[in-house]
Short mmCIF file of C-alpha atoms and ligand atoms in Angstrom, two decimals:
data_model
loop_
_atom_site.label_atom_id
_atom_site.label_comp_id
_atom_site.label_asym_id
_atom_site.label_seq_id
_atom_site.Cartn_x
_atom_site.Cartn_y
_atom_site.Cartn_z
CA MET A 1 161.27 70.53 125.02
CA SER A 2 159.68 67.23 126.06
CA GLU A 3 156.21 67.51 124.64
CA LYS A 4 155.19 63.85 124.76
CA LYS A 5 152.18 63.77 127.01
CA GLN A 6 151.70 67.34 128.14
CA LYS A 7 148.85 69.12 126.40
CA LEU A 8 150.23 72.34 124.97
CA THR A 9 148.30 75.56 124.61
CA GLU A 10 148.63 77.62 121.46
CA ILE A 11 149.77 81.20 122.05
CA SER A 12 146.84 82.36 119.94
CA GLU A 13 144.52 81.18 122.75
CA LEU A 14 145.68 84.12 124.86
CA GLY A 15 146.84 86.70 122.31
CA GLU A 16 149.70 89.12 122.93
CA PHE A 17 148.20 90.98 125.88
CA GLY A 18 146.92 87.76 127.47
CA LEU A 19 150.33 86.13 127.11
CA ILE A 20 152.11 89.08 128.74
CA LYS A 21 149.62 89.00 131.63
CA HIS A 22 150.10 85.25 131.99
CA ILE A 23 153.90 85.25 132.07
CA THR A 24 154.22 88.30 134.31
CA LYS A 25 151.46 87.66 136.83
CA ASP A 26 153.66 86.27 139.60
CA ILE A 27 156.82 88.27 139.03
CA LYS A 28 158.16 89.46 142.39
CA ILE A 29 159.67 92.89 142.88
CA ASN A 30 162.56 92.73 145.37
CA HIS A 31 163.82 96.29 145.30
CA LYS A 32 162.02 99.18 146.95
CA ASN A 33 163.19 101.55 144.24
CA THR A 34 161.46 99.57 141.48
CA ILE A 35 158.35 101.72 141.75
CA LYS A 36 156.78 100.51 138.48
CA GLY A 37 157.43 97.13 136.90
CA VAL A 38 155.48 95.52 134.06
CA GLY A 39 152.27 97.22 132.97
CA ASP A 40 153.06 100.70 131.71
CA ASP A 41 154.86 102.20 128.71
CA ALA A 42 158.09 102.00 130.71
CA ALA A 43 159.33 100.72 134.07
CA VAL A 44 160.22 103.34 136.70
CA ILE A 45 163.20 103.19 139.04
CA ASP A 46 163.43 105.68 141.87
CA TYR A 47 166.88 107.17 142.56
CA GLY A 48 165.84 109.84 145.02
CA ASP A 49 165.96 113.19 143.23
CA VAL A 50 165.20 111.69 139.84
CA CYS A 51 163.68 108.53 138.46
CA SER A 52 164.88 106.49 135.52
CA VAL A 53 162.35 105.07 133.08
CA VAL A 54 163.26 102.02 130.97
CA THR A 55 161.50 100.58 127.94
CA THR A 56 162.26 98.03 125.20
CA ASP A 57 160.75 97.29 121.79
CA LEU A 58 161.63 94.52 119.40
CA LEU A 59 161.10 94.86 115.63
CA VAL A 60 161.18 91.69 113.54
CA GLU A 61 161.46 91.44 109.75
CA GLY A 62 158.28 90.14 108.16
CA ILE A 63 156.25 90.95 111.30
CA HIS A 64 156.89 94.63 112.00
CA PHE A 65 158.51 95.69 108.75
CA ASN A 66 158.87 94.53 105.18
CA LEU A 67 162.18 95.34 103.53
CA ILE A 68 160.56 95.38 100.08
CA TYR A 69 159.33 98.89 100.83
CA THR A 70 161.13 99.94 104.02
CA PRO A 71 164.44 101.74 103.42
CA LEU A 72 167.00 100.53 105.98
CA LYS A 73 167.81 104.07 107.07
CA HIS A 74 164.13 104.71 107.83
CA LEU A 75 163.95 101.42 109.71
CA GLY A 76 166.82 102.44 111.98
CA TYR A 77 165.18 105.80 112.59
CA LYS A 78 161.79 104.28 113.35
CA ALA A 79 163.25 101.63 115.68
CA VAL A 80 164.61 104.45 117.86
CA VAL A 81 161.49 106.62 117.66
CA VAL A 82 159.06 103.90 118.79
CA ASN A 83 161.07 103.52 121.99
CA LEU A 84 161.37 107.25 122.63
CA SER A 85 157.61 107.48 122.24
CA ASP A 86 157.22 105.13 125.24
CA VAL A 87 159.59 107.31 127.28
CA TYR A 88 157.64 110.50 126.44
CA ALA A 89 154.44 108.64 127.32
CA MET A 90 155.75 108.55 130.92
CA ASN A 91 156.24 112.35 130.74
CA ALA A 92 159.99 111.68 130.88
CA ILE A 93 162.95 112.80 128.75
CA PRO A 94 164.91 110.09 126.91
CA LYS A 95 168.68 110.22 127.47
CA GLN A 96 170.28 106.94 126.35
CA ILE A 97 169.56 103.94 124.12
CA THR A 98 171.13 100.55 123.53
CA VAL A 99 170.71 98.80 120.18
CA SER A 100 170.74 95.05 119.60
CA ILE A 101 170.59 93.51 116.15
CA ALA A 102 170.35 90.01 114.71
CA LEU A 103 171.44 89.70 111.08
CA SER A 104 171.06 86.91 108.56
CA LYS A 105 173.57 86.26 105.78
CA LYS A 106 171.68 88.36 103.25
CA PHE A 107 172.87 91.55 104.99
CA ALA A 108 176.15 93.21 104.01
CA ILE A 109 178.12 95.73 106.02
CA GLU A 110 176.72 98.53 103.85
CA HIS A 111 173.19 97.50 104.85
CA VAL A 112 174.03 97.68 108.54
CA GLU A 113 175.64 101.08 107.93
CA GLN A 114 172.36 102.33 106.48
CA ILE A 115 170.41 101.13 109.52
CA TYR A 116 172.87 102.94 111.77
CA GLU A 117 172.64 106.13 109.72
CA GLY A 118 168.95 106.20 110.63
CA ILE A 119 169.64 105.32 114.25
CA LYS A 120 172.21 108.12 114.55
CA LEU A 121 169.92 110.61 112.87
CA ALA A 122 167.21 109.89 115.43
CA CYS A 123 169.76 110.11 118.27
CA ASP A 124 170.83 113.56 117.04
CA LYS A 125 167.31 114.80 116.55
CA TYR A 126 166.08 113.63 119.98
CA ASN A 127 169.34 114.30 121.80
CA VAL A 128 169.95 110.78 123.07
CA ASP A 129 173.22 108.87 123.41
CA LEU A 130 173.75 105.43 121.92
CA VAL A 131 175.62 103.67 124.73
CA GLY A 132 175.77 100.00 123.78
CA GLY A 133 173.95 96.96 122.47
CA ASP A 134 174.53 93.49 121.14
CA THR A 135 175.17 91.99 117.71
CA THR A 136 174.40 88.45 116.66
CA SER A 137 173.49 86.37 113.63
CA SER A 138 170.04 85.13 112.71
CA LEU A 139 168.85 82.21 110.58
CA THR A 140 166.15 84.23 108.87
CA GLY A 141 166.03 87.96 108.47
CA LEU A 142 166.65 90.95 110.62
CA ALA A 143 165.58 91.82 114.16
CA ILE A 144 166.29 95.07 116.00
CA SER A 145 165.69 95.54 119.68
CA ILE A 146 166.21 98.93 121.26
CA THR A 147 166.10 99.83 124.93
CA ALA A 148 165.60 103.46 125.88
CA ILE A 149 166.38 105.03 129.24
CA GLY A 150 164.82 108.31 130.26
CA GLU A 151 164.70 110.63 133.22
CA ALA A 152 161.99 112.48 135.14
CA LYS A 153 161.24 113.84 138.56
CA LYS A 154 159.13 111.35 140.49
CA GLU A 155 156.22 113.74 140.85
CA ASN A 156 156.10 114.41 137.10
CA ILE A 157 155.80 110.81 135.90
CA ALA A 158 152.49 110.04 134.20
CA TYR A 159 151.15 106.50 134.52
CA ARG A 160 148.34 104.65 132.76
CA SER A 161 146.67 103.93 136.08
CA THR A 162 145.87 107.36 137.47
CA ALA A 163 143.05 108.84 135.36
CA ASN A 164 140.20 110.28 137.44
CA LYS A 165 136.49 110.53 136.77
CA ASN A 166 135.61 113.81 134.96
CA ASP A 167 139.15 114.31 133.61
CA VAL A 168 139.33 115.50 130.00
CA VAL A 169 140.63 112.94 127.47
CA CYS A 170 143.08 114.42 124.93
CA VAL A 171 144.93 113.12 121.88
CA THR A 172 147.72 114.81 119.95
CA GLY A 173 148.21 115.30 116.21
CA ASP A 174 146.08 113.08 114.01
CA LEU A 175 145.31 109.38 113.85
CA GLY A 176 145.10 106.62 111.25
CA ALA A 177 147.64 108.02 108.78
CA ALA A 178 150.36 105.42 109.43
CA TYR A 179 147.83 102.65 108.87
CA MET A 180 146.71 104.12 105.56
CA GLY A 181 150.38 104.52 104.57
CA LEU A 182 150.85 100.81 105.23
CA GLN A 183 147.79 99.92 103.13
CA LEU A 184 149.20 101.94 100.23
CA LEU A 185 152.64 100.29 100.47
CA GLU A 186 151.04 96.85 100.64
CA ARG A 187 148.88 97.60 97.59
CA GLU A 188 151.84 98.78 95.54
CA LYS A 189 153.85 95.74 96.67
CA GLU A 190 151.14 93.40 95.36
CA ILE A 191 150.92 95.27 92.05
CA PHE A 192 154.70 95.13 91.71
CA LYS A 193 154.74 91.40 92.49
CA THR A 194 152.34 90.56 89.67
CA ASN A 195 153.64 93.25 87.32
CA PRO A 196 157.31 93.99 87.97
CA GLY A 197 157.33 96.38 84.99
CA ILE A 198 154.98 98.82 86.69
CA ASN A 199 156.57 101.43 88.93
CA PRO A 200 154.85 102.02 92.25
CA SER A 201 152.61 105.08 92.15
CA LEU A 202 153.40 106.76 95.44
CA GLU A 203 153.39 110.36 94.32
CA GLY A 204 151.09 112.73 96.19
CA TYR A 205 150.92 110.40 99.19
CA ASP A 206 153.88 111.89 101.07
CA TYR A 207 152.08 112.53 104.34
CA ILE A 208 150.73 109.04 105.00
CA LEU A 209 153.96 107.44 103.74
CA GLN A 210 156.05 109.56 106.04
CA ARG A 211 153.76 108.69 108.95
CA GLN A 212 154.32 104.99 108.26
CA LEU A 213 157.99 104.96 107.28
CA LYS A 214 159.45 107.82 109.31
CA PRO A 215 157.25 108.49 112.34
CA GLU A 216 158.21 111.02 115.01
CA ALA A 217 157.79 110.84 118.77
CA ARG A 218 155.92 113.69 120.54
CA LYS A 219 158.85 115.40 122.25
CA ASP A 220 157.18 118.71 121.37
CA VAL A 221 154.01 117.84 123.27
CA ILE A 222 155.94 116.94 126.43
CA GLU A 223 157.68 120.33 126.20
CA ILE A 224 154.39 122.17 125.67
CA LEU A 225 152.74 120.45 128.63
CA LYS A 226 155.68 121.49 130.78
CA GLU A 227 155.48 125.10 129.55
CA LEU A 228 151.74 125.14 130.25
CA ASN A 229 152.36 123.72 133.70
CA ILE A 230 150.09 120.75 133.03
CA LYS A 231 150.81 117.33 134.46
CA PRO A 232 148.64 114.76 132.68
CA THR A 233 146.68 112.68 135.20
CA SER A 234 147.42 109.65 133.00
CA MET A 235 149.19 109.03 129.70
CA ILE A 236 149.99 106.34 127.10
CA ASP A 237 151.37 106.47 123.58
CA ILE A 238 149.17 105.41 120.68
CA SER A 239 151.00 102.50 119.07
CA ASP A 240 148.12 100.03 118.66
CA GLY A 241 145.19 102.32 117.74
CA LEU A 242 143.16 104.72 119.89
CA SER A 243 140.62 102.10 120.98
CA SER A 244 143.19 99.75 122.41
CA GLU A 245 145.03 102.53 124.27
CA ILE A 246 141.80 103.89 125.76
CA PHE A 247 141.14 100.39 127.04
CA HIS A 248 144.54 100.24 128.71
CA ILE A 249 143.92 103.54 130.52
CA CYS A 250 140.38 102.52 131.56
CA ASP A 251 141.55 99.08 132.68
CA LYS A 252 144.54 100.30 134.70
CA SER A 253 142.74 103.34 136.13
CA ASP A 254 139.50 101.47 136.89
CA VAL A 255 137.38 104.02 135.06
CA GLY A 256 135.13 104.33 132.02
CA CYS A 257 135.37 106.86 129.24
CA LYS A 258 133.17 108.67 126.77
CA ILE A 259 134.71 110.01 123.56
CA PHE A 260 133.07 111.77 120.62
CA GLN A 261 133.55 110.64 117.03
CA ASP A 262 133.51 114.17 115.64
CA LYS A 263 136.40 115.15 117.92
CA ILE A 264 138.78 112.40 116.75
CA PRO A 265 141.46 114.11 114.64
CA VAL A 266 141.97 112.57 111.19
CA ASP A 267 144.09 114.30 108.53
CA GLN A 268 142.53 114.97 105.13
CA ASN A 269 145.27 112.90 103.45
CA THR A 270 144.18 109.94 105.59
CA GLU A 271 140.54 110.53 104.68
CA LYS A 272 141.39 110.69 100.98
CA MET A 273 143.34 107.44 101.06
CA ALA A 274 140.66 105.73 103.15
CA GLU A 275 138.04 106.72 100.60
CA GLU A 276 140.17 105.27 97.79
CA PHE A 277 140.46 102.00 99.73
CA ASN A 278 136.84 102.01 100.79
CA ILE A 279 137.90 101.90 104.43
CA ASP A 280 136.15 104.00 107.08
CA PRO A 281 138.82 106.51 108.25
CA LEU A 282 137.38 106.08 111.74
CA THR A 283 138.44 102.41 111.66
CA ALA A 284 141.99 103.48 110.76
CA ALA A 285 142.03 105.95 113.67
CA LEU A 286 140.51 103.57 116.22
CA ASN A 287 142.13 100.29 115.21
CA GLY A 288 145.07 101.11 112.94
CA GLY A 289 148.49 101.21 114.50
CA GLU A 290 151.78 103.06 114.70
CA ASP A 291 150.58 106.64 115.02
CA TYR A 292 152.92 107.29 117.97
CA GLU A 293 150.73 110.14 119.13
CA LEU A 294 149.96 110.59 122.83
CA LEU A 295 146.67 109.87 124.59
CA PHE A 296 146.37 111.55 127.97
CA THR A 297 143.92 112.81 130.53
CA ILE A 298 144.03 116.19 132.27
CA ASP A 299 142.16 117.73 135.16
CA ILE A 300 139.25 119.76 133.85
CA LYS A 301 140.74 122.92 135.40
CA ASP A 302 143.59 122.64 132.85
CA LEU A 303 141.28 122.52 129.83
CA GLU A 304 141.47 126.29 129.29
CA LYS A 305 145.27 126.12 129.03
CA ILE A 306 145.30 123.77 126.01
CA LYS A 307 142.63 125.44 123.94
CA ASP A 308 145.06 127.46 121.79
CA HIS A 309 147.24 124.47 120.98
CA ALA A 310 146.21 123.17 117.59
CA MET A 311 147.95 119.83 118.06
CA ILE A 312 146.19 118.91 121.33
CA HIS A 313 142.58 117.79 120.90
CA PRO A 314 140.10 117.16 123.73
CA ILE A 315 138.00 114.20 122.54
CA GLY A 316 135.90 113.32 125.57
CA HIS A 317 136.00 112.68 129.29
CA VAL A 318 136.57 110.02 131.90
CA THR A 319 133.46 108.41 133.42
CA GLY A 320 132.74 105.77 136.04
CA LYS A 321 133.84 102.21 135.33
CA GLU A 322 130.22 101.06 135.16
CA HIS A 323 129.72 103.08 131.95
CA GLY A 324 132.51 101.27 130.08
CA ALA A 325 134.49 102.80 127.21
CA VAL A 326 132.09 104.28 124.66
CA MET A 327 132.09 106.54 121.65
CA ILE A 328 129.25 108.87 120.75
CA THR A 329 128.90 108.68 116.95
CA ASN A 330 128.11 111.64 114.71
CA GLY A 331 124.55 110.29 114.64
CA GLY A 332 124.33 110.55 118.44
CA GLN A 333 124.50 106.81 119.12
CA SER A 334 126.58 105.41 121.96
CA VAL A 335 128.75 102.46 120.83
CA ALA A 336 131.11 100.37 122.93
CA LEU A 337 134.74 100.70 121.86
CA GLN A 338 136.47 97.45 120.82
CA ALA A 339 140.00 96.78 122.05
CA GLN A 340 141.36 95.28 118.84
CA GLY A 341 144.66 96.97 118.11
CA TRP A 342 147.53 95.06 116.64
CA ASN A 343 146.82 91.92 118.58
CA GLN A 344 148.63 89.85 115.99
CA MET A 345 148.97 86.78 118.12
CA LYS A 346 145.28 86.41 118.84
CA LYS A 347 143.01 84.17 116.81
CA GLU A 348 140.72 86.14 114.53
P1 ADP B 1 154.05 99.18 124.65
O1 ADP B 1 153.03 98.99 123.56
O2 ADP B 1 153.90 100.46 125.38
O3 ADP B 1 155.48 98.95 124.15
P2 ADP B 1 153.51 96.49 125.45
O4 ADP B 1 152.07 96.29 125.13
O5 ADP B 1 154.54 95.97 124.51
O6 ADP B 1 153.77 98.04 125.73
O7 ADP B 1 153.82 95.86 126.86
C1 ADP B 1 152.97 96.09 127.97
C2 ADP B 1 153.77 95.88 129.26
O8 ADP B 1 154.22 94.53 129.34
C3 ADP B 1 155.03 96.73 129.35
O9 ADP B 1 155.15 97.15 130.69
C4 ADP B 1 156.15 95.78 128.98
O10 ADP B 1 157.36 96.14 129.58
C5 ADP B 1 155.63 94.45 129.49
N1 ADP B 1 156.12 93.28 128.74
C6 ADP B 1 155.91 93.01 127.43
N2 ADP B 1 156.47 91.84 127.07
C7 ADP B 1 157.07 91.34 128.18
C8 ADP B 1 157.83 90.16 128.48
N3 ADP B 1 158.08 89.24 127.53
N4 ADP B 1 158.28 89.99 129.74
C9 ADP B 1 158.04 90.91 130.69
N5 ADP B 1 157.34 92.04 130.49
C10 ADP B 1 156.84 92.26 129.26
MG1 MG B 2 153.54 102.39 124.70
#
């Protein structure tokens, strides 16, 4: 790197999303069967009868996980699940993964075995084959990168860019729990650091801890949508908080959106923890991360079909772009949603 005279720009000037946009803006697609490149949860490659979808996520020690409170087996499991979530978000079925790891000297063979126990458990549960990867050393800490490959018929693939005005906006499960789980783990870590004699008090917090340490991908929702004969008009998985994902759909689909605060699903365990921390549970749902639920839009004619499904919640509807992305609060006010998310690289 010759940096003598050239003025360099800090990555924090652009943030994560800005950086991705910047580095991918003039990428050329040379193959006709690359029908989706950068810009969705997964790329899509058209093979005639079926399409392949491909997605990668990289988890880095100290950034995405802290080994003080993350069991290695859980880490392996989660590293698979976060990728499968992106495959399901395309309305596709994951079939294969590759796993690449970088290991520093502090890791023994037994540690790597534990990571792989988790990886294999997730492969069994989600019926995917581990078909390769790469192994290398690292100067500091652990990194795991997983690539997942899935399959879907071309006409069934759900993109971020195809939501239509008046569609119903739906989310699955509940939001904000993984974020509250992380807050709890961080609190207990700090207590333990100053007072190593005190055991962490994690009892009674199973739900939020499980949501943080051992998340699941919404395979079940993809199966239900198929059974109900619903093709979402657009879809994304919720990895960076509801607000941020709504923004991606609105941005890519060129639409606006109105959601209602009282419709946003938050579990009572999340509410309880939020109260203890003096955090608004709504903030955890909108701007927390790692829920791995699905956010999707459906044609209004399909609304009737989902009404008996307790895990699918209509939370609003798609509007014209000129209205922006707004939330109607319980007090009836209209507030603009903020696209914060986990934009770790951006200056505060
Ligand atoms: P997700 O949260 O669904 O994993 P990301 O926000 O990580 O998606 O990425 C958004 C899009 O940018 C995806 O299509 C992804 O493949 C692409 N992308 C991210 N980083 C890079 C990179 N370094 N080079 C090329 N494409 C990238
Ligand atoms: Mg995603």
